[in-house]
Tab-separated table of C-alpha atoms in Angstrom:
chain	number	residue	atom	x	y	z
T	100	UNK	CA	95.804	89.259	124.057
T	101	UNK	CA	93.747	88.316	126.628
T	102	UNK	CA	93.790	90.351	130.396
T	103	UNK	CA	94.659	87.478	133.163
T	104	UNK	CA	91.064	89.128	134.602
T	105	UNK	CA	88.679	91.816	133.443
T	106	UNK	CA	89.508	95.278	134.026
T	107	UNK	CA	87.620	98.430	133.939
T	108	UNK	CA	87.699	101.217	131.663
T	109	UNK	CA	89.147	103.991	134.197
T	110	UNK	CA	91.374	100.983	135.449
T	111	UNK	CA	93.063	101.201	132.126
T	112	UNK	CA	92.937	104.865	131.656
T	113	UNK	CA	95.131	105.009	134.955
T	114	UNK	CA	97.506	102.795	133.858
T	115	UNK	CA	98.348	104.895	131.015
T	116	UNK	CA	97.309	108.270	132.304
T	117	UNK	CA	94.697	109.562	129.882
T	118	UNK	CA	91.247	110.669	129.727
T	119	UNK	CA	88.128	108.325	128.909
T	120	UNK	CA	84.667	108.400	127.446
T	121	UNK	CA	82.738	105.740	128.636
T	122	UNK	CA	81.293	104.292	131.765
T	123	UNK	CA	83.784	103.620	134.784
T	124	UNK	CA	83.074	100.455	134.493
T	125	UNK	CA	83.022	99.511	130.672
T	126	UNK	CA	84.504	95.813	130.909
T	127	UNK	CA	88.049	95.811	129.073
T	128	UNK	CA	88.730	92.122	128.454
T	129	UNK	CA	92.244	92.146	126.083
T	130	UNK	CA	94.039	94.382	123.677
T	131	UNK	CA	94.698	93.602	119.985
T	132	UNK	CA	95.933	94.796	116.438
T	133	UNK	CA	92.817	95.475	114.177
T	134	UNK	CA	93.427	92.420	111.844
T	135	UNK	CA	92.426	90.218	115.296
T	136	UNK	CA	90.513	92.016	117.551
T	137	UNK	CA	87.464	90.820	119.262
T	138	UNK	CA	84.747	92.410	121.761
T	139	UNK	CA	85.940	93.504	124.740
T	140	UNK	CA	89.626	94.449	122.959
T	141	UNK	CA	91.359	97.632	123.025
T	142	UNK	CA	92.750	98.209	119.545
T	143	UNK	CA	94.535	101.717	118.652
T	144	UNK	CA	94.751	104.003	116.176
T	145	UNK	CA	96.555	107.427	115.342
T	146	UNK	CA	96.094	108.288	111.749
T	147	UNK	CA	93.039	109.616	110.617
T	148	UNK	CA	92.874	107.608	107.409
T	149	UNK	CA	92.199	104.612	109.877
T	150	UNK	CA	89.959	106.299	112.161
T	151	UNK	CA	86.764	104.637	110.606
T	152	UNK	CA	88.149	101.261	110.634
T	153	UNK	CA	88.835	101.176	114.108
T	154	UNK	CA	86.187	102.956	115.270
T	155	UNK	CA	83.800	100.497	113.460
T	156	UNK	CA	86.084	97.069	114.209
T	157	UNK	CA	84.915	94.343	116.785
T	158	UNK	CA	86.872	96.315	119.141
T	159	UNK	CA	85.293	97.841	121.685
T	160	UNK	CA	87.318	100.230	123.228
T	161	UNK	CA	89.182	102.197	120.747
T	162	UNK	CA	92.603	103.932	122.206
T	163	UNK	CA	92.701	107.059	119.455
T	164	UNK	CA	94.523	110.521	119.242
T	165	UNK	CA	91.574	112.490	118.729
T	166	UNK	CA	88.308	113.212	120.702
T	167	UNK	CA	85.409	112.087	118.159
T	168	UNK	CA	81.979	110.680	118.735
T	169	UNK	CA	81.916	107.328	120.237
T	170	UNK	CA	79.783	104.494	118.725
T	171	UNK	CA	77.082	103.079	120.611
T	172	UNK	CA	78.237	100.191	122.909
T	173	UNK	CA	81.960	101.023	122.667
T	174	UNK	CA	84.548	103.245	124.680
T	175	UNK	CA	87.213	105.679	123.756
T	176	UNK	CA	90.625	106.190	125.667
T	177	UNK	CA	92.033	109.498	124.335
T	178	UNK	CA	95.802	109.451	123.929
T	179	UNK	CA	98.129	112.245	122.638
T	180	UNK	CA	100.622	109.108	121.690
T	181	UNK	CA	98.576	106.159	121.096
T	182	UNK	CA	101.377	103.900	120.029
T	183	UNK	CA	103.512	105.289	123.105
T	184	UNK	CA	100.348	103.676	125.368
T	185	UNK	CA	99.776	100.656	123.347
T	186	UNK	CA	103.513	99.700	124.095
T	187	UNK	CA	102.865	101.086	127.645
T	188	UNK	CA	99.923	98.397	128.140
T	189	UNK	CA	101.925	95.470	126.683
T	190	UNK	CA	104.585	96.166	129.343
T	191	UNK	CA	102.120	96.336	132.026
T	192	UNK	CA	100.449	92.784	131.027
T	193	UNK	CA	103.249	91.480	129.616
T	194	UNK	CA	106.329	92.572	130.904
T	195	UNK	CA	110.131	90.859	129.928
T	196	UNK	CA	111.400	88.665	132.608
T	197	UNK	CA	114.738	87.738	132.581
T	198	UNK	CA	115.179	83.876	132.422
T	199	UNK	CA	117.607	82.409	135.312
T	200	UNK	CA	118.443	79.029	133.617
T	201	UNK	CA	118.780	77.692	129.883
T	202	UNK	CA	115.618	75.820	130.689
T	203	UNK	CA	112.817	77.544	132.567
T	204	UNK	CA	111.420	75.747	135.599
T	205	UNK	CA	108.089	76.993	133.871
T	206	UNK	CA	108.484	75.569	130.992
T	207	UNK	CA	106.511	72.061	130.558
T	208	UNK	CA	108.174	69.379	128.599
T	209	UNK	CA	106.552	66.161	127.356
T	210	UNK	CA	107.568	62.523	127.626
T	211	UNK	CA	109.918	61.142	125.377
T	212	UNK	CA	111.115	64.653	123.865
T	213	UNK	CA	114.760	65.583	123.252
T	214	UNK	CA	116.484	68.766	124.248
T	215	UNK	CA	119.729	68.853	122.484
T	216	UNK	CA	122.545	70.792	124.402
T	217	UNK	CA	122.818	74.489	124.558
T	218	UNK	CA	119.174	74.972	123.933
T	219	UNK	CA	117.242	78.180	125.531
T	220	UNK	CA	113.708	76.899	126.594
T	221	UNK	CA	112.470	80.427	127.841
T	222	UNK	CA	109.422	80.958	131.004
T	223	UNK	CA	106.014	79.275	130.366
T	224	UNK	CA	106.747	77.430	127.102
T	225	UNK	CA	105.115	74.064	126.388
T	226	UNK	CA	106.723	71.822	124.432
T	227	UNK	CA	104.592	68.047	123.474
T	228	UNK	CA	105.441	64.833	123.223
T	229	UNK	CA	108.238	63.113	120.948
T	230	UNK	CA	109.604	65.816	119.688
T	231	UNK	CA	113.380	66.726	118.967
T	232	UNK	CA	114.602	70.007	119.219
T	233	UNK	CA	118.790	70.474	118.176
T	234	UNK	CA	121.438	72.475	119.455
T	235	UNK	CA	121.376	75.722	119.532
T	236	UNK	CA	117.579	76.259	119.298
T	237	UNK	CA	116.152	79.633	120.869
T	238	UNK	CA	112.532	79.189	122.306
T	239	UNK	CA	111.256	82.096	123.576
T	240	UNK	CA	108.618	82.632	126.353
T	241	UNK	CA	105.459	81.407	125.977
T	242	UNK	CA	105.783	79.566	122.853
T	243	UNK	CA	103.677	76.634	122.114
T	244	UNK	CA	104.782	73.413	120.292
T	245	UNK	CA	102.940	70.081	119.574
T	246	UNK	CA	103.495	66.674	119.938
T	247	UNK	CA	106.038	64.804	116.821
T	248	UNK	CA	107.758	68.333	116.314
T	249	UNK	CA	111.355	68.363	115.125
T	250	UNK	CA	113.570	71.622	115.089
T	251	UNK	CA	116.907	71.863	113.869
T	252	UNK	CA	120.100	73.714	115.061
T	253	UNK	CA	119.774	77.148	115.496
T	254	UNK	CA	116.484	78.086	114.631
T	255	UNK	CA	114.892	81.293	116.801
T	256	UNK	CA	110.952	81.164	117.882
T	257	UNK	CA	109.424	84.122	119.370
T	258	UNK	CA	111.675	86.938	118.585
T	259	UNK	CA	109.979	90.437	118.325
T	260	UNK	CA	107.951	91.420	115.444
T	261	UNK	CA	109.355	94.086	113.191
T	262	UNK	CA	107.358	96.748	113.246
T	263	UNK	CA	108.315	100.342	114.323
T	264	UNK	CA	107.368	103.988	114.201
T	265	UNK	CA	109.358	106.844	113.082
T	266	UNK	CA	109.672	109.336	114.652
T	267	UNK	CA	111.966	112.786	114.370
T	268	UNK	CA	114.905	110.778	116.954
T	269	UNK	CA	114.693	107.896	115.330
T	270	UNK	CA	112.557	104.333	115.076
T	271	UNK	CA	110.297	103.330	118.290
T	272	UNK	CA	109.528	99.590	118.487
T	273	UNK	CA	106.266	98.234	119.106
T	274	UNK	CA	106.724	95.943	121.827
T	275	UNK	CA	105.479	91.897	121.254
T	276	UNK	CA	103.207	90.683	123.887
T	277	UNK	CA	102.171	87.633	121.700
T	278	UNK	CA	103.962	84.348	120.717
T	279	UNK	CA	104.430	81.343	118.686
T	280	UNK	CA	102.415	77.997	118.229
T	281	UNK	CA	103.785	75.470	116.368
T	282	UNK	CA	101.120	72.753	115.970
T	283	UNK	CA	101.759	68.597	115.765
T	284	UNK	CA	104.051	67.169	113.338
T	285	UNK	CA	105.660	70.372	112.019
T	286	UNK	CA	109.372	70.013	110.776
T	287	UNK	CA	111.329	72.957	110.924
T	288	UNK	CA	114.878	73.582	109.573
T	289	UNK	CA	118.445	74.920	110.739
T	290	UNK	CA	118.765	78.655	111.233
T	291	UNK	CA	115.117	79.655	110.476
T	292	UNK	CA	113.230	82.635	112.597
T	293	UNK	CA	109.690	83.026	113.580
T	294	UNK	CA	108.577	85.967	115.005
T	295	UNK	CA	106.026	86.066	117.705
T	296	UNK	CA	102.701	88.138	117.273
T	297	UNK	CA	102.387	91.564	118.624
T	298	UNK	CA	99.458	90.784	120.302
T	299	UNK	CA	97.952	87.077	119.128
T	300	UNK	CA	100.173	84.367	118.018
T	301	UNK	CA	102.165	83.429	114.993
T	302	UNK	CA	101.118	80.082	113.835
T	303	UNK	CA	102.511	76.885	111.841
T	304	UNK	CA	99.949	74.466	111.483
T	305	UNK	CA	99.900	70.548	111.688
T	306	UNK	CA	102.231	68.705	109.222
T	307	UNK	CA	103.769	71.483	107.507
T	308	UNK	CA	107.327	71.558	106.688
T	309	UNK	CA	109.986	74.189	106.367
T	310	UNK	CA	113.390	73.925	105.191
T	311	UNK	CA	116.167	75.943	106.644
T	312	UNK	CA	116.780	79.656	106.867
T	313	UNK	CA	113.491	80.873	106.547
T	314	UNK	CA	112.011	83.657	108.022
T	315	UNK	CA	107.999	84.016	109.405
T	316	UNK	CA	106.941	87.614	110.025
T	317	UNK	CA	105.034	88.402	113.407
T	318	UNK	CA	101.151	87.033	113.403
T	319	UNK	CA	101.576	84.956	110.213
T	320	UNK	CA	99.387	82.112	110.099
T	321	UNK	CA	100.719	79.415	107.810
T	322	UNK	CA	97.852	76.009	107.223
T	323	UNK	CA	98.098	72.811	106.980
T	324	UNK	CA	100.325	70.393	105.202
T	325	UNK	CA	102.379	73.954	103.648
T	326	UNK	CA	105.923	72.782	102.072
T	327	UNK	CA	108.270	76.145	102.213
T	328	UNK	CA	111.811	76.024	100.763
T	329	UNK	CA	115.207	77.604	101.592
T	330	UNK	CA	115.411	81.513	102.199
T	331	UNK	CA	111.630	82.552	101.725
T	332	UNK	CA	110.735	85.552	103.235
T	333	UNK	CA	107.173	85.986	104.870
T	334	UNK	CA	106.351	89.486	106.510
T	335	UNK	CA	103.650	89.676	108.916
T	336	UNK	CA	100.414	89.265	108.978
T	337	UNK	CA	100.527	86.747	105.968
T	338	UNK	CA	98.083	83.878	105.846
T	339	UNK	CA	99.037	81.152	103.938
T	340	UNK	CA	96.415	78.722	103.506
T	341	UNK	CA	96.662	74.727	103.751
T	342	UNK	CA	98.825	72.731	101.253
T	343	UNK	CA	100.534	75.499	99.515
T	344	UNK	CA	103.953	75.001	97.955
T	345	UNK	CA	106.329	77.896	97.986
T	346	UNK	CA	110.009	77.236	96.432
T	347	UNK	CA	113.195	78.784	97.469
T	348	UNK	CA	113.630	82.353	97.710
T	349	UNK	CA	110.182	83.859	97.632
T	350	UNK	CA	109.185	86.611	99.119
T	351	UNK	CA	105.624	87.998	100.584
T	352	UNK	CA	104.416	91.257	101.754
T	353	UNK	CA	102.410	91.922	104.499
T	354	UNK	CA	98.766	91.421	104.976
T	355	UNK	CA	98.337	89.164	101.933
T	356	UNK	CA	96.305	85.806	101.637
T	357	UNK	CA	98.238	82.932	99.495
T	358	UNK	CA	94.976	80.768	98.503
T	359	UNK	CA	95.141	77.027	99.607
T	360	UNK	CA	97.084	74.598	97.328
T	361	UNK	CA	98.614	77.873	95.564
T	362	UNK	CA	102.273	76.663	94.140
T	363	UNK	CA	104.747	79.648	94.474
T	364	UNK	CA	107.466	79.099	92.405
T	365	UNK	CA	111.059	80.029	93.097
T	366	UNK	CA	112.270	83.855	93.520
T	367	UNK	CA	108.986	85.082	92.813
T	368	UNK	CA	107.921	88.471	95.045
T	369	UNK	CA	104.378	88.264	95.920
T	370	UNK	CA	103.153	91.311	96.789
T	371	UNK	CA	99.264	90.741	96.342
T	372	UNK	CA	96.758	88.282	97.258
T	373	UNK	CA	96.601	85.399	95.220
T	374	UNK	CA	93.894	82.706	94.501
T	375	UNK	CA	94.379	78.840	95.359
T	376	UNK	CA	94.853	76.150	92.843
T	377	UNK	CA	96.991	77.902	90.712
T	378	UNK	CA	100.989	78.272	90.130
T	379	UNK	CA	102.391	82.045	90.493
T	380	UNK	CA	106.073	83.122	89.394
T	381	UNK	CA	107.949	86.431	88.813
T	382	UNK	CA	108.112	89.559	90.471
T	383	UNK	CA	105.609	90.676	90.558
T	384	UNK	CA	104.167	87.022	90.946
T	385	UNK	CA	101.504	85.684	88.333
T	386	UNK	CA	100.109	82.813	87.074
T	387	UNK	CA	103.010	81.151	85.680
T	388	UNK	CA	101.690	80.126	81.964
T	389	UNK	CA	101.099	84.186	81.518
T	390	UNK	CA	104.324	85.320	83.106
T	391	UNK	CA	106.303	82.454	81.074
T	392	UNK	CA	104.727	84.056	78.006
T	393	UNK	CA	105.630	86.957	78.672
T	394	UNK	CA	109.012	86.321	79.284
T	395	UNK	CA	109.015	84.539	75.932
T	396	UNK	CA	107.684	87.681	74.103
T	397	UNK	CA	110.414	89.679	75.474
T	398	UNK	CA	113.231	87.320	74.398
T	399	UNK	CA	111.242	88.080	70.568
T	400	UNK	CA	112.442	91.759	71.204
T	401	UNK	CA	115.741	91.948	69.204
T	402	UNK	CA	114.362	89.933	66.569
T	403	UNK	CA	111.568	92.319	66.090
T	404	UNK	CA	114.024	95.555	66.492
T	405	UNK	CA	116.279	94.033	63.698
T	406	UNK	CA	113.182	93.450	61.463
T	407	UNK	CA	112.139	96.963	61.725
T	408	UNK	CA	115.229	98.023	61.183
T	409	UNK	CA	116.127	95.869	57.844
T	410	UNK	CA	112.381	97.182	56.751
T	411	UNK	CA	113.777	100.717	56.665
T	412	UNK	CA	116.825	100.423	55.265
């Protein structure tokens, strides 16, 4: 998430009321999660296990809960609770603005696009030309939709990321300041849910087709011309490369990459990155031929046990 204008390090420190290390006028351009940070961004870290990763990342401002040696060319914001203060910054730069109408006056809708009754179109939404948005679709603030996109009834674009920190009193949600981007010629089925990014964009690229009842988590990127069947659940920060086919009821853990032209068979559970151009099956998912051979071998166990029993009698 980029700020509307550059800020000085001292100004950011004043917003979250914390000390800092670095020049007062050190430029701050935005804030992002670790996997999408760029120079000028703030990244937060609140566990020693990840200090080095954050300090050595592309981010040039690190919001951290311990005063450590500051890398050359970077700055620190010292906080007793970086998670809380990252939320403060999101709230400051991307506050929730209540809607006053079903279709916001700030929304931009292209020519020949049809919006069916009972839809909600939030603030600053952009929808391209020749789109068809069926009834009861909710499109949250800042969503960007390209041309020739079809979205079926009951789908929600832009709900908050499912991202929580456990505290003694309960769970504290990381606020979502990102958005959803749907590129040209994408079809989205009924009752799908595509969450907004925490600081960046959850993206469905050109030509991809989603069946009904699919969940796409925050900051996930689905490539071009992917085909995804019903009841698939994709966690946050997943990269699905181009022309991947995913069959029904498959599940994906966060932070993994699915290689281009991979095929994931139905009810598979994908818990780690997989290469492209291959077919996978099972839970945990493996190359389908190897997995099916394993299953065939397992079926032989009763015969083997019976054979061993007969030999010992």
